[in-house]
Amino acid sequence: TKAGIDGHMQSADNPSDSKIVCTEMYRQTQLEDWTKAMKVWYIYQKKYLTPIHQEGYHWLFKPFVEGMKRSNSITKLGAYLAMERTKHLKHVLTKGRTKDSLVGNLFCKAIHPIVYAAGVIKNFNKRGR
């Protein structure tokens, strides 16, 4: 996984997958500060997560993003979780100088191990071919 020209994370096995996830999240949620959120997510990922986390994230969230195309409820949920996660990541990156989000904190505590496990499984399956 590496950063693309536009700062989006790109998966080594399919660089367009991550761009699809990031672009579609932005398009669907219409969040005004999406560019800032992506920078926060990128910095946090570089400091605290691994390429395995990133691969798992894109593998798991591509179907979620597809669901956002068909469901306004899923889009609203995605936008809400994205905003709350961003608040929590900012809190971590500023060493507590910005307000934390309980929802974002709990979401990260749950999702980071899940996406890591998904990344491990995806890599194991790639090697098994």
Coordinates of C-alpha atoms in Angstrom, one line a residue:
T1 CA 0.0 0.0 0.0
K2 CA 1.3 3.4 -0.9
A3 CA 0.1 7.0 -1.3
G4 CA -1.1 7.9 -4.7
I5 CA -0.5 11.2 -6.4
D6 CA -3.7 12.6 -4.9
G7 CA -2.7 11.4 -1.4
H8 CA -5.2 8.5 -1.4
M9 CA -3.9 5.2 -0.2
Q10 CA -3.4 2.7 -2.9
S11 CA -3.4 -1.1 -2.5
A12 CA -0.3 -2.8 -4.0
D13 CA -2.4 -5.5 -5.7
N14 CA -5.0 -3.1 -7.2
P15 CA -4.2 0.6 -6.9
S16 CA -7.6 1.6 -8.2
D17 CA -9.5 -0.2 -5.3
S18 CA -8.5 2.3 -2.7
K19 CA -9.2 5.3 -4.9
I20 CA -12.6 3.8 -5.6
V21 CA -13.4 3.5 -1.9
C22 CA -12.1 7.0 -1.1
T23 CA -13.7 8.7 -4.1
E24 CA -17.0 7.0 -3.6
M25 CA -17.1 7.8 0.1
Y26 CA -16.6 11.4 -0.7
R27 CA -19.1 11.4 -3.5
Q28 CA -21.8 9.6 -1.5
T29 CA -21.3 11.5 1.9
Q30 CA -20.8 14.9 0.4
L31 CA -18.7 15.9 3.4
E32 CA -17.3 19.4 2.9
D33 CA -14.1 18.6 4.8
W34 CA -13.4 15.3 3.1
T35 CA -9.9 16.4 1.9
K36 CA -8.9 17.4 5.4
A37 CA -10.3 14.1 6.8
M38 CA -8.3 12.1 4.2
K39 CA -5.1 13.9 5.3
V40 CA -5.8 13.1 8.9
W41 CA -6.6 9.5 8.1
Y42 CA -3.4 9.2 6.0
I43 CA -1.2 10.7 8.7
Y44 CA -2.7 8.5 11.3
Q45 CA -2.3 5.4 9.1
K46 CA 1.3 6.2 8.5
K47 CA 2.0 6.7 12.3
Y48 CA -0.1 4.0 13.9
L49 CA -1.4 1.4 11.3
T50 CA 0.3 -0.9 8.8
P51 CA -0.2 -1.6 5.1
I52 CA -2.0 -4.8 6.3
H53 CA -4.6 -2.6 8.0
Q54 CA -5.0 -0.6 4.8
E55 CA -5.5 -3.6 2.6
G56 CA -8.1 -5.0 5.0
Y57 CA -9.9 -1.7 5.1
H58 CA -10.2 -1.5 1.4
W59 CA -11.2 -5.1 1.1
L60 CA -14.0 -4.8 3.7
F61 CA -15.2 -1.3 2.9
K62 CA -15.5 -1.7 -0.9
P63 CA -18.8 -3.6 -0.5
F64 CA -20.0 -1.0 2.1
V65 CA -19.3 1.8 -0.5
E66 CA -21.2 -0.2 -3.1
G67 CA -24.1 -0.4 -0.6
M68 CA -24.0 3.4 -0.2
K69 CA -24.8 3.7 -3.9
R70 CA -28.1 1.9 -3.2
S71 CA -29.1 3.1 0.3
N72 CA -29.4 6.5 1.7
S73 CA -29.3 5.0 5.2
I74 CA -26.0 3.3 4.6
T75 CA -24.7 6.6 3.2
K76 CA -25.8 8.5 6.3
L77 CA -24.2 5.9 8.5
G78 CA -20.9 6.0 6.5
A79 CA -20.8 9.8 6.7
Y80 CA -21.5 9.8 10.5
L81 CA -18.8 7.1 11.2
A82 CA -16.3 8.9 9.0
M83 CA -16.9 12.2 10.8
E84 CA -16.6 10.6 14.3
R85 CA -13.5 8.6 13.3
T86 CA -11.9 11.7 12.0
K87 CA -12.6 13.5 15.3
H88 CA -11.0 10.6 17.2
L89 CA -7.9 10.4 15.0
K90 CA -7.4 14.2 15.3
H91 CA -7.6 13.8 19.1
V92 CA -4.9 11.1 19.0
L93 CA -2.7 13.0 16.5
T94 CA -2.9 16.3 18.6
K95 CA -2.1 14.3 21.8
G96 CA -5.5 15.3 23.3
R97 CA -5.6 19.0 22.3
T98 CA -8.7 18.4 20.3
K99 CA -12.0 17.0 21.5
D100 CA -12.4 13.3 21.3
S101 CA -15.4 11.4 20.0
L102 CA -16.6 8.5 22.0
V103 CA -18.2 6.9 19.0
G104 CA -15.1 7.4 16.9
N105 CA -12.9 6.0 19.7
L106 CA -15.1 2.9 20.1
F107 CA -15.4 2.5 16.3
C108 CA -11.6 2.6 16.0
K109 CA -11.1 0.2 18.8
A110 CA -13.4 -2.3 17.0
I111 CA -12.5 -1.7 13.4
H112 CA -8.7 -1.5 13.5
P113 CA -8.3 -5.1 14.7
I114 CA -11.0 -6.3 12.3
V115 CA -9.4 -4.6 9.2
Y116 CA -6.0 -5.9 10.3
A117 CA -7.4 -9.5 10.5
A118 CA -9.0 -9.0 7.1
G119 CA -5.7 -7.8 5.6
V120 CA -3.9 -10.9 7.0
I121 CA -6.6 -13.1 5.5
K122 CA -6.5 -11.4 2.2
N123 CA -2.7 -11.7 2.0
F124 CA -2.8 -15.3 3.1
N125 CA -5.3 -16.0 0.3
K126 CA -3.1 -14.2 -2.2
R127 CA -0.1 -16.4 -1.3
G128 CA -2.2 -19.5 -1.4
R129 CA -3.0 -19.1 -5.1

